[in-house]
Coordinates of N, CA and C in Angstrom, one line a residue:
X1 N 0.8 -1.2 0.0 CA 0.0 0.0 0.0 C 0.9 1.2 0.0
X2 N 1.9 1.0 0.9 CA 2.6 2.2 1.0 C 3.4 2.7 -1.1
X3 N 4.1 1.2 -1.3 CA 4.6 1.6 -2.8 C 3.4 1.9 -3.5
X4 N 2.2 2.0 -3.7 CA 1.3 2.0 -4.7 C 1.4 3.8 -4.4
X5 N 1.0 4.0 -2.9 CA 1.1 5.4 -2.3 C 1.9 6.6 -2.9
X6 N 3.5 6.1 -2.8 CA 4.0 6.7 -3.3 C 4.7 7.0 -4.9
X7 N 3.7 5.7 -5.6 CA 3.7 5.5 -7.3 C 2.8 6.9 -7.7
X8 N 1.8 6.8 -6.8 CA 0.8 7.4 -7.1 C 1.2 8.9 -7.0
X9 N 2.5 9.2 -6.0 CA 2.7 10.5 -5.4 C 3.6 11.1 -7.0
X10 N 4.0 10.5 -7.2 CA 5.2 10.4 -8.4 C 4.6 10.8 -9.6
X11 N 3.2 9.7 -10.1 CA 2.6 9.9 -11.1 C 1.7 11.1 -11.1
X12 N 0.9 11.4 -10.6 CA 0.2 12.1 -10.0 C 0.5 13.7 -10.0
X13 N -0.2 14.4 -10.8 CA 0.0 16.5 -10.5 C -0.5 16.8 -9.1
X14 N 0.1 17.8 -8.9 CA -0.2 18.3 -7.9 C -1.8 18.9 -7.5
X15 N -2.6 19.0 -8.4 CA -3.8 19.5 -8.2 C -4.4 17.9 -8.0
X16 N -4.3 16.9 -8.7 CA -5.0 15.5 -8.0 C -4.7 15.2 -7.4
X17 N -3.3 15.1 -6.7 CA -3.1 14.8 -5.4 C -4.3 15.5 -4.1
X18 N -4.3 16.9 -4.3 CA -4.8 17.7 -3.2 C -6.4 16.8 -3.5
X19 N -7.1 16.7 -5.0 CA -8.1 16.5 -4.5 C -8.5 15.2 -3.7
X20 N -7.7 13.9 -4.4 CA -7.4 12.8 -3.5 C -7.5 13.1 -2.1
X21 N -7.1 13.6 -1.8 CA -6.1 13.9 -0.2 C -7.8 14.4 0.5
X22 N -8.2 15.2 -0.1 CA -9.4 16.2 0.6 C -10.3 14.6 0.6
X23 N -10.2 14.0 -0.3 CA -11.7 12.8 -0.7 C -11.4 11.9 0.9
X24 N -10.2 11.8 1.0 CA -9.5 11.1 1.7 C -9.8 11.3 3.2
X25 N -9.6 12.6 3.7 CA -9.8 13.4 4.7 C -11.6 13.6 4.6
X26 N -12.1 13.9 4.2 CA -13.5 13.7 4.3 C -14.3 12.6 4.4
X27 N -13.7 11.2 4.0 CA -14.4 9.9 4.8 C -14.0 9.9 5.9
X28 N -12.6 10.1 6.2 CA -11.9 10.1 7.7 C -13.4 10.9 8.7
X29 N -13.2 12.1 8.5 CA -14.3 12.8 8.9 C -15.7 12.3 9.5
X30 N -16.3 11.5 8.3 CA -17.4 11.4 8.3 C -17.5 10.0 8.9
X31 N -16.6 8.8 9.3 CA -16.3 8.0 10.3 C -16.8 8.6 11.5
X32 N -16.1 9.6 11.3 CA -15.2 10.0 12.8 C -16.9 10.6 13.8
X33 N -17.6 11.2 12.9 CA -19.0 11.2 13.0 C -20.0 10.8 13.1
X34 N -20.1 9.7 12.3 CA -20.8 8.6 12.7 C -20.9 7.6 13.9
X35 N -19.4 8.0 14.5 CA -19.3 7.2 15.9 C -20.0 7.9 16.8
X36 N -20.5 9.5 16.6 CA -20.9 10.1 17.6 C -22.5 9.8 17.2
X37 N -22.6 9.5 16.1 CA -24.4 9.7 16.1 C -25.3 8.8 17.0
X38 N -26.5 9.6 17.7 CA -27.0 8.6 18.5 C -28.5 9.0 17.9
X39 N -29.3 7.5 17.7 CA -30.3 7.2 17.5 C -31.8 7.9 17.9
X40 N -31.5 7.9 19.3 CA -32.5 7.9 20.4 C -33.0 9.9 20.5
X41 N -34.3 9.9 19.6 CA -34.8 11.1 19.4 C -35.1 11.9 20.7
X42 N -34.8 13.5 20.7 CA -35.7 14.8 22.1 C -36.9 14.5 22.1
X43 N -37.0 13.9 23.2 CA -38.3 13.1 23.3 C -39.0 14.2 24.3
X44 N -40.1 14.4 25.0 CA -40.6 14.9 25.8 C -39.6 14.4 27.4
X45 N -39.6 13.5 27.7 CA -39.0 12.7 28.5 C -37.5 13.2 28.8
X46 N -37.0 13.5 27.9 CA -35.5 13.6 27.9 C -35.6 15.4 28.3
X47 N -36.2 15.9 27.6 CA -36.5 17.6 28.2 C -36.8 17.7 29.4
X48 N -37.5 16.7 30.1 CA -37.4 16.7 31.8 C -36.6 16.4 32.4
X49 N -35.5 15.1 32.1 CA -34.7 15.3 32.6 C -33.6 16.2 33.1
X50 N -33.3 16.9 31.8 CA -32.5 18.2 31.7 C -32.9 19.7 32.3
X51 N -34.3 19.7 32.4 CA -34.5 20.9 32.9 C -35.5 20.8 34.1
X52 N -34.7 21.4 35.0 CA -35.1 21.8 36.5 C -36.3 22.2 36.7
X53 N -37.0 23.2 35.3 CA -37.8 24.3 36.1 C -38.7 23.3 35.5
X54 N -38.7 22.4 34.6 CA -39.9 21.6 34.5 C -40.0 20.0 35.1
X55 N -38.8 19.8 36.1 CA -39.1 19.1 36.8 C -39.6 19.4 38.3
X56 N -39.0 21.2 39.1 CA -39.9 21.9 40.0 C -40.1 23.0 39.7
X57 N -41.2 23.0 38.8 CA -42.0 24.0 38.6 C -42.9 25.0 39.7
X58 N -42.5 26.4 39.7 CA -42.8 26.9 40.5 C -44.8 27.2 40.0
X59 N -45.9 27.0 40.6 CA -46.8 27.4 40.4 C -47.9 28.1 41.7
X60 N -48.8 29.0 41.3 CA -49.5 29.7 42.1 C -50.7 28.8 42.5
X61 N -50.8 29.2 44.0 CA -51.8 28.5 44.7 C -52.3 29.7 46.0
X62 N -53.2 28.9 46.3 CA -54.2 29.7 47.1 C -54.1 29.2 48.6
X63 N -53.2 29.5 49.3 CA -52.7 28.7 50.4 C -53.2 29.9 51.6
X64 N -53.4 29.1 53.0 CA -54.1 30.2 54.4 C -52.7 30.4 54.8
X65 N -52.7 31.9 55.5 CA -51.8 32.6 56.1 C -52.4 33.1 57.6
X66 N -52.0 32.5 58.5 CA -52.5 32.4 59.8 C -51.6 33.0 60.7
X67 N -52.2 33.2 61.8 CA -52.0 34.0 63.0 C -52.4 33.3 64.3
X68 N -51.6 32.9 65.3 CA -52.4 32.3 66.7 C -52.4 33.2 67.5
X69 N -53.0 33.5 67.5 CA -53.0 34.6 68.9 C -53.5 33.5 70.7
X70 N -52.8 33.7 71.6 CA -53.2 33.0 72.9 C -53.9 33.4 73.8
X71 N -54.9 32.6 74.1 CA -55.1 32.7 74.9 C -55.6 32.0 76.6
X72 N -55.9 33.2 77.7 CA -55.5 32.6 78.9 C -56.5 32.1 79.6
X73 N -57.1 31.5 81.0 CA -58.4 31.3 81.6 C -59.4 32.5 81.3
X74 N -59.0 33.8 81.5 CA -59.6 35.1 81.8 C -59.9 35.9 80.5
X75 N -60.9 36.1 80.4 CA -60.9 37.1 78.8 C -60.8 38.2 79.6
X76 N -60.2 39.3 78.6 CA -59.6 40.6 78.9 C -59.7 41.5 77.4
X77 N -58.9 42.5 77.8 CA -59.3 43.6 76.6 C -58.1 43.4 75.9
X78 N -58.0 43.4 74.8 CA -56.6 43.2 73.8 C -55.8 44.3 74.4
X79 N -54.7 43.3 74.7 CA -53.3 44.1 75.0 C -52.7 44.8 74.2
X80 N -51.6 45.9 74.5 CA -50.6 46.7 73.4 C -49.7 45.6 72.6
X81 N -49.4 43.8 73.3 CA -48.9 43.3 72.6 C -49.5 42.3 72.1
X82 N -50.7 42.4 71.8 CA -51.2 41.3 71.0 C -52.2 42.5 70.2
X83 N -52.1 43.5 70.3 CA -52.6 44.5 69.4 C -51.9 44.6 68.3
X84 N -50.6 44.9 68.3 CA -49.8 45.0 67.1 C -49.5 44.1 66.2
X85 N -49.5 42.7 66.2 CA -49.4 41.8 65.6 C -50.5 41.5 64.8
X86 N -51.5 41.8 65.9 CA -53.1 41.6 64.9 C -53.3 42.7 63.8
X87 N -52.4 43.9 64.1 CA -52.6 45.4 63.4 C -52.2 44.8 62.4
X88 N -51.0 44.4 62.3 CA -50.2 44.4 60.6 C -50.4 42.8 60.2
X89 N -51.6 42.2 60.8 CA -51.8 40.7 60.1 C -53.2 41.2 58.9
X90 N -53.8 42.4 60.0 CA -55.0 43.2 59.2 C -54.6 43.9 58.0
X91 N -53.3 44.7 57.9 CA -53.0 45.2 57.3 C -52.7 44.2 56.1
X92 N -51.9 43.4 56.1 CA -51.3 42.6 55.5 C -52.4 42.1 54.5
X93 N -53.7 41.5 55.4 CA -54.8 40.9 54.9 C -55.3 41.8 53.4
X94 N -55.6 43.2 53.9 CA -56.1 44.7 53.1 C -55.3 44.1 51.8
X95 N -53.9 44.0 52.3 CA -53.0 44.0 50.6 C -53.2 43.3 49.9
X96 N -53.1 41.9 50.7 CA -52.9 40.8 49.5 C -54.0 39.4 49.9
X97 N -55.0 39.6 51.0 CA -55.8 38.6 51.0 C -57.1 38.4 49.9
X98 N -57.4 37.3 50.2 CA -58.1 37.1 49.5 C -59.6 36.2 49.7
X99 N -60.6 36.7 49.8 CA -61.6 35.6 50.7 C -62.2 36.9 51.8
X100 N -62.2 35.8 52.6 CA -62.5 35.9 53.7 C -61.9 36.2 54.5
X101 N -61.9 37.0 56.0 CA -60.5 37.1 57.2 C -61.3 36.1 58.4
X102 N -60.6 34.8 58.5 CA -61.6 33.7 59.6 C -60.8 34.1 60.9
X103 N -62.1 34.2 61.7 CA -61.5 34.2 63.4 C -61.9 32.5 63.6
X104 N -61.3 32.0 63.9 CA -61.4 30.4 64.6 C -60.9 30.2 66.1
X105 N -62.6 30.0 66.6 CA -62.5 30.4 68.4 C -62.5 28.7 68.7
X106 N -61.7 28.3 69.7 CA -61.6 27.1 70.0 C -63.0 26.5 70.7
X107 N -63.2 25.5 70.8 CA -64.8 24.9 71.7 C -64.5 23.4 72.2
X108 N -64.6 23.6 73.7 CA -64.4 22.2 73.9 C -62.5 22.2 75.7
X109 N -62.6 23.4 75.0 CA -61.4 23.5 75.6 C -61.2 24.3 77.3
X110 N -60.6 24.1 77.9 CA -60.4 24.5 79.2 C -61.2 26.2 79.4
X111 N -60.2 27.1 78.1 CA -60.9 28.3 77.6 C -61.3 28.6 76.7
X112 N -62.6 27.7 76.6 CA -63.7 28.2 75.7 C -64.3 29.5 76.0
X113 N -64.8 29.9 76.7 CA -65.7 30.7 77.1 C -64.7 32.4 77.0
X114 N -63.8 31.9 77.7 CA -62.3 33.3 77.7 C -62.0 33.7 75.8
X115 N -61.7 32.4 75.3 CA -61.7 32.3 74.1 C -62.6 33.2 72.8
X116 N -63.8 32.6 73.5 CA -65.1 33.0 72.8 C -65.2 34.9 72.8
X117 N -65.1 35.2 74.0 CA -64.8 36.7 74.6 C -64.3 37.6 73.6
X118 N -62.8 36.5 73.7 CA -61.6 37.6 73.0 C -61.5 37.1 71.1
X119 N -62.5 36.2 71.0 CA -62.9 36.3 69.6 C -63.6 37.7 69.2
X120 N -64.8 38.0 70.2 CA -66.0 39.2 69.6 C -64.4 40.7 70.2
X121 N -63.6 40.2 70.4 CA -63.1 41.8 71.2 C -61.9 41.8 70.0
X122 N -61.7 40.6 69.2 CA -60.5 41.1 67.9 C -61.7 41.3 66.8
X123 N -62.8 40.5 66.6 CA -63.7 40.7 65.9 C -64.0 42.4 65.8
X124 N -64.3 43.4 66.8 CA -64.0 44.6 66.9 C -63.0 45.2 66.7
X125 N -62.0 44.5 66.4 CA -60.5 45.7 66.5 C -60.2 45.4 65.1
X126 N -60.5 44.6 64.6 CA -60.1 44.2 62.8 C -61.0 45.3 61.8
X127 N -62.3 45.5 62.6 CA -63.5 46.8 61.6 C -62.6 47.8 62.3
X128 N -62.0 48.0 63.3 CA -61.5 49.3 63.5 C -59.9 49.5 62.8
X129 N -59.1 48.4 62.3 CA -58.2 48.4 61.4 C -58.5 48.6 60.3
X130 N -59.4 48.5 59.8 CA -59.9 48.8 58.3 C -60.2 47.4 57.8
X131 N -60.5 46.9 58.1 CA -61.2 45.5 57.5 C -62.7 45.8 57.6
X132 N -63.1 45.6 56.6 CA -64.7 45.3 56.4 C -65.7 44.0 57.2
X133 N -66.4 44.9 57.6 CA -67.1 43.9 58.8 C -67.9 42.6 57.7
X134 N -68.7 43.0 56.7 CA -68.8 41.5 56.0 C -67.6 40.3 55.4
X135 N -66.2 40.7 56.2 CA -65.0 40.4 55.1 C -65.1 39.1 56.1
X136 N -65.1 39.3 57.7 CA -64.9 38.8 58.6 C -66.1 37.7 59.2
X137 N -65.1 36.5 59.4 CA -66.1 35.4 59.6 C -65.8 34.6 61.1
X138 N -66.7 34.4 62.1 CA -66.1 33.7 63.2 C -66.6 32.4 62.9
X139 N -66.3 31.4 63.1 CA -66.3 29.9 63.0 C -65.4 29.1 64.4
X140 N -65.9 28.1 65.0 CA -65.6 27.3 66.2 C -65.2 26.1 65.4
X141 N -63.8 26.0 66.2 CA -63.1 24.6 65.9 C -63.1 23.9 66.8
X142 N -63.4 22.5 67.2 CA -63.0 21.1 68.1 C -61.6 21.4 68.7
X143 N -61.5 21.3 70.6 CA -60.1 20.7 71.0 C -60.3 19.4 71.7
X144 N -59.5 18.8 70.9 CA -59.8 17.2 71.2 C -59.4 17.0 73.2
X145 N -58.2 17.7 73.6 CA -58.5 17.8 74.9 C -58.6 18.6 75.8
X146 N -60.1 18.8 76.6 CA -60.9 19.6 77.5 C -59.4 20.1 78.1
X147 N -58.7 19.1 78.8 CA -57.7 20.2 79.5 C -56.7 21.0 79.0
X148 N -56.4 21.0 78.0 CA -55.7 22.1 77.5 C -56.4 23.5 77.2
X149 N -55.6 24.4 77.3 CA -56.3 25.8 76.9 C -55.4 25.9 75.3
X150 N -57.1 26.0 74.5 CA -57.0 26.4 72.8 C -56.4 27.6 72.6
X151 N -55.6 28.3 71.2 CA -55.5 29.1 70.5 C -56.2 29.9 69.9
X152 N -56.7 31.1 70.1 CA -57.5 31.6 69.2 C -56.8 32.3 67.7
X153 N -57.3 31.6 66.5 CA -56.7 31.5 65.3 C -57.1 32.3 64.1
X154 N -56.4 33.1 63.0 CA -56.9 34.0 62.5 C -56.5 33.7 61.0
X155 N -57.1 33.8 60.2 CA -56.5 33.0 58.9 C -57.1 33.6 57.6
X156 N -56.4 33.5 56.3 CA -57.2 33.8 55.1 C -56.1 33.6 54.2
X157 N -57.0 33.4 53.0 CA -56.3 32.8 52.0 C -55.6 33.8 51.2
X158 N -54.2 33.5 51.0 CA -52.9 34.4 49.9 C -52.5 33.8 49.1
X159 N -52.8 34.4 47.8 CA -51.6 33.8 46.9 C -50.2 33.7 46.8
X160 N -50.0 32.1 46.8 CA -48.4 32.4 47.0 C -47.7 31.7 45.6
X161 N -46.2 32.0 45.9 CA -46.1 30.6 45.0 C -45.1 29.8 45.5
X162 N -45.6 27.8 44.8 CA -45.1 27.3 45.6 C -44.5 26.5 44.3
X163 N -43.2 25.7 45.2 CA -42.9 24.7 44.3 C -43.0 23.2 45.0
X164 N -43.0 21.6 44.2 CA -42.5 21.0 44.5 C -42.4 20.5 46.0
X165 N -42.3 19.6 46.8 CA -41.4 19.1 47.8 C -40.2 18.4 47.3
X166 N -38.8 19.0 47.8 CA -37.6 18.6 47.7 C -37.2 17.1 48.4
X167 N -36.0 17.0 48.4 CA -35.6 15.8 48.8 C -36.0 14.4 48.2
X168 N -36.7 14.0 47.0 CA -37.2 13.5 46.6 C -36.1 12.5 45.4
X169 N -35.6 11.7 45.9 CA -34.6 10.9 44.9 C -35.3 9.3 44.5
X170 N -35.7 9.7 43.3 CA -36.7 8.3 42.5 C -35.5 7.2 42.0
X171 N -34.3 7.4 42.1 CA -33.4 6.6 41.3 C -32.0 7.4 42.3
X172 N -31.3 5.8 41.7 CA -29.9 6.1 42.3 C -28.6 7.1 42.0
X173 N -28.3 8.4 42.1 CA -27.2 8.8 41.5 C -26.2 8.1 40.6
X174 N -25.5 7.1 41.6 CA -24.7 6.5 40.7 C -24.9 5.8 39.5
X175 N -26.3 5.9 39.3 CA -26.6 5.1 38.3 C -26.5 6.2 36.5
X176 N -26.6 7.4 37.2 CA -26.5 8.3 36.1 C -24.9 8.3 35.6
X177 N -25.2 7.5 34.5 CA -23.7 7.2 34.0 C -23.9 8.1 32.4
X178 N -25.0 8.4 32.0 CA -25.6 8.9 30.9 C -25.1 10.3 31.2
X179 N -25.2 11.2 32.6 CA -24.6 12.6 32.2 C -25.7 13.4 32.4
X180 N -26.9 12.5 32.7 CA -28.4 13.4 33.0 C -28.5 14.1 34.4
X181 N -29.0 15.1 34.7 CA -29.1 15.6 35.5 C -30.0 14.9 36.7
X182 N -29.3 15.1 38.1 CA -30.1 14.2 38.7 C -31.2 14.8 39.4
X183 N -32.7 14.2 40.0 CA -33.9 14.6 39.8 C -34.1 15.9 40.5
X184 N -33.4 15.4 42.2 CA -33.5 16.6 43.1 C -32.5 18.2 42.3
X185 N -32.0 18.0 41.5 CA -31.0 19.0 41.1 C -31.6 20.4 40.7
X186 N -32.0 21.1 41.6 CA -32.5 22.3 40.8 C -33.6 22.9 42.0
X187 N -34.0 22.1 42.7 CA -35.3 21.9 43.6 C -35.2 23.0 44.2
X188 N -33.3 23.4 45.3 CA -33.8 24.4 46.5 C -33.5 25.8 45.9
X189 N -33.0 25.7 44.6 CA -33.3 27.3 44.0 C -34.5 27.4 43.3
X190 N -35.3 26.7 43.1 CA -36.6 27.2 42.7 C -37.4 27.2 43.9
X191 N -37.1 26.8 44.8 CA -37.9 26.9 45.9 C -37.5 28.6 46.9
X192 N -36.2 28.4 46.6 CA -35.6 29.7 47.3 C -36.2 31.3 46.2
X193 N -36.3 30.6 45.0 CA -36.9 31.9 44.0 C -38.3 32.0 44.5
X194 N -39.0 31.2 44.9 CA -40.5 31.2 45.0 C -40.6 32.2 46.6
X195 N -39.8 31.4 47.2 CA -40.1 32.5 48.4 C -39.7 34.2 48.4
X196 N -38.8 34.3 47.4 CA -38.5 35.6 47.0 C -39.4 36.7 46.5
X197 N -40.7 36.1 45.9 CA -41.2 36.5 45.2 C -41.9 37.4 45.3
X198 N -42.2 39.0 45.5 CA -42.9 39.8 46.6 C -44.2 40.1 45.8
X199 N -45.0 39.5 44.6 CA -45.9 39.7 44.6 C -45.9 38.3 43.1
X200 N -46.4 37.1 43.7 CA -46.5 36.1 42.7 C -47.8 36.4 41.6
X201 N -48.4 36.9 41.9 CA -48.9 37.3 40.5 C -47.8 37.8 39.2
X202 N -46.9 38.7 39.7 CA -45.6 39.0 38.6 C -44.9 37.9 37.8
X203 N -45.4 36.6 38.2 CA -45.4 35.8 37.4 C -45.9 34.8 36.4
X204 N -47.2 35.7 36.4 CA -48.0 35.1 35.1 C -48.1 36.5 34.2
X205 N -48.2 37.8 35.0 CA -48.8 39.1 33.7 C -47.6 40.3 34.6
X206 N -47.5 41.2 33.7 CA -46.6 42.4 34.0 C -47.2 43.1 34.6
X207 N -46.7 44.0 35.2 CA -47.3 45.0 36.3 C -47.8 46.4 35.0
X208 N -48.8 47.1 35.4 CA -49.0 48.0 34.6 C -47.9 49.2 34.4
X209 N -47.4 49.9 33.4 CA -46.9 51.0 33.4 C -47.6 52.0 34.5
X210 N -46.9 52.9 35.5 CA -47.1 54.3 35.8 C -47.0 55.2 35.2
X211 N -48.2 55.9 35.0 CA -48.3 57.2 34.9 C -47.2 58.1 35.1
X212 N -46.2 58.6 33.7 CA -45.4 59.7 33.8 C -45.7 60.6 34.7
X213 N -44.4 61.4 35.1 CA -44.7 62.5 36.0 C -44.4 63.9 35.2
X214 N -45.4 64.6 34.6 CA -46.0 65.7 34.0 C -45.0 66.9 34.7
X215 N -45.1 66.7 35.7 CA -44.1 68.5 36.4 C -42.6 68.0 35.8
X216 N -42.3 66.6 36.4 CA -40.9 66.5 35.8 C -40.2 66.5 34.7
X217 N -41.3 66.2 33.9 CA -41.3 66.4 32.3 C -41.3 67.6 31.9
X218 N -42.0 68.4 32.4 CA -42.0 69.6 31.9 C -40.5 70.7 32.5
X219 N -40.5 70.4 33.2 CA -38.8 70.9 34.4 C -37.8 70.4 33.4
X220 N -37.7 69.4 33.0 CA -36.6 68.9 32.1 C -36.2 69.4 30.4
X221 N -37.8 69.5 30.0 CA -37.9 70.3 29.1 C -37.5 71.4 28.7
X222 N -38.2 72.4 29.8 CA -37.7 73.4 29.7 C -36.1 73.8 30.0
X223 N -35.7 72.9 30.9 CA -34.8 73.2 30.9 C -33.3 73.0 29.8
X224 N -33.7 72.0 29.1 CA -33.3 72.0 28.1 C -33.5 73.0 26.8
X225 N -34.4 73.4 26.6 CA -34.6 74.9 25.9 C -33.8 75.6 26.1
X226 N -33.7 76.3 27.5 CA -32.8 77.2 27.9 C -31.3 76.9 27.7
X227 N -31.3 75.6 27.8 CA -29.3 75.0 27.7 C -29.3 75.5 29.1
X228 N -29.4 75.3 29.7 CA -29.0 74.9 31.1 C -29.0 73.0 31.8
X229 N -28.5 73.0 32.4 CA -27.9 72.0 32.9 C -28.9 71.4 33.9
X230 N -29.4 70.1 33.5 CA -30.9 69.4 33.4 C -30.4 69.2 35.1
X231 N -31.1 69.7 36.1 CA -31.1 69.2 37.7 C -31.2 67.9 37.8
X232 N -30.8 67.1 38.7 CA -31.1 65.6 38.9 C -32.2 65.8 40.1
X233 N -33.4 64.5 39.5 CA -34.4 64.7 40.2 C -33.8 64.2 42.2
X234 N -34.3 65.2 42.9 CA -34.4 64.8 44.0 C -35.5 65.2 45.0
X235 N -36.4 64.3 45.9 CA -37.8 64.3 46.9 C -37.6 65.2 47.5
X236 N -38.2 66.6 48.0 CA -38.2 66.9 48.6 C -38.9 66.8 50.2
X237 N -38.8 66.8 50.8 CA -39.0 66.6 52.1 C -40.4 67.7 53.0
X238 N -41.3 67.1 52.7 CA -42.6 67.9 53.1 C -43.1 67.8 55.1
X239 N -42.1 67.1 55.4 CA -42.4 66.4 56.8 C -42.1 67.2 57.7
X240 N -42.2 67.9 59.2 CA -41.6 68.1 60.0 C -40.8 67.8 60.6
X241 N -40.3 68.4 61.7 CA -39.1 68.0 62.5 C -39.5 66.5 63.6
X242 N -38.6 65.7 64.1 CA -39.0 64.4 64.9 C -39.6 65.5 66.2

């Protein structure tokens, strides 16, 4: 092979050699390619493996956002520290609840009756927060034991978003010899993105544009007319002293 090779190098111009050579080097090639080809079509199947966010997909749900407030044998008048907590659970509710705001008074329990009390005395302090008296629902829950003293409970449903439960391994790591990503792989950052999320609706529609600000627009304008040297916007401070 080799003497036919170099018969051929001998006989042979220079322009057929080169094309030889190219014919030559382009089966090599196309070997060399065919070793890589694999059969097995992007299946639906195979897209999940590979991607995280469609194996924990983050999705919106309608989940309760609760409050225990305690209490003691004695009903009494809401304290300064169980006032404040109930303030910004009310507040909270105004923003982003959704439903109903449930008071759930215990029954059955050591302090039922104390319970029952300081249900009608938050029931009044929630219309005095700004909550709408038809928004607000009381309802009595079972405590399975008389001697314990119940929680009185406050709850309503928020959009959140949630993903997934983590920790979840259907197959053996070692067994991914293929290079696939393994199942749990991706879980506590989509989970850590979902808690991030300060208003999950922002992830199905965009938030609306605001309304230009007209004075500033016009301040900049003009100012540019004149060739003067455009001010950088800063708030001014309309507040008193502390």
């Amino acid at each position: 092979m080799t003497g036919m090779a170099k018969s051929f190098q001998a006989g042979a111009s220079p322009a057929l050699q080169r094309i030889v050579l190219g014919m030559v080097l382009l089966v090599a090639a196309g070997g060399l390619l065919s070793g890589c080809q694999t059969d097995a079509p992007a299946t639906n199947q195979a897209l999940f493996d590979q991607d995280y966010a469609r194996r924990h997909p983050v999705v919106l749900s309608n989940e309760p956002e609760t409050l225990d407030v305690p209490v003691g044998m004695n009903a009494g008048a809401l304290s300064a520290q169980l006032r404040a907590p109930i303030r910004d659970y009310a507040r909270a509710y105004r923003r982003e609840g959704t439903g109903a705001l449930n008071i759930q008074v215990p029954t059955g329990a050591a302090n039922d009756i104390a319970a029952a009390e300081m249900g009608k005395s938050i029931h009044y302090a929630l219309i005095d927060m700004g909550v709408p008296r038809t928004a607000i629902r009381i309802a009595p829950y079972p405590v399975d034991d008389p001697a314990k003293l119940g929680v009185l409970r406050l709850s309503y449903l928020k959009l959140k978003a949630m993903t997934p439960q983590c920790g979840i391994w259907p197959d053996d790591m070692v067994a991914h010899s293929d290079n696939r990503d393994t199942y749990d792989l991706g879980c506590a950052s989509q989970n850590n993105f979902a808690a991030m999320v300060a208003d999950p609706a922002d992830l199905v529609r965009p938030r609306p544009v605001q309304a230009a600000d007209g004075a500033r627009r016009a301040a900049v304008i003009t100012d540019y007319e004149k060739g003067t040297a455009i001010k950088p916007f800063t708030t001014q401070s309309t507040g008193g002293g502390s």
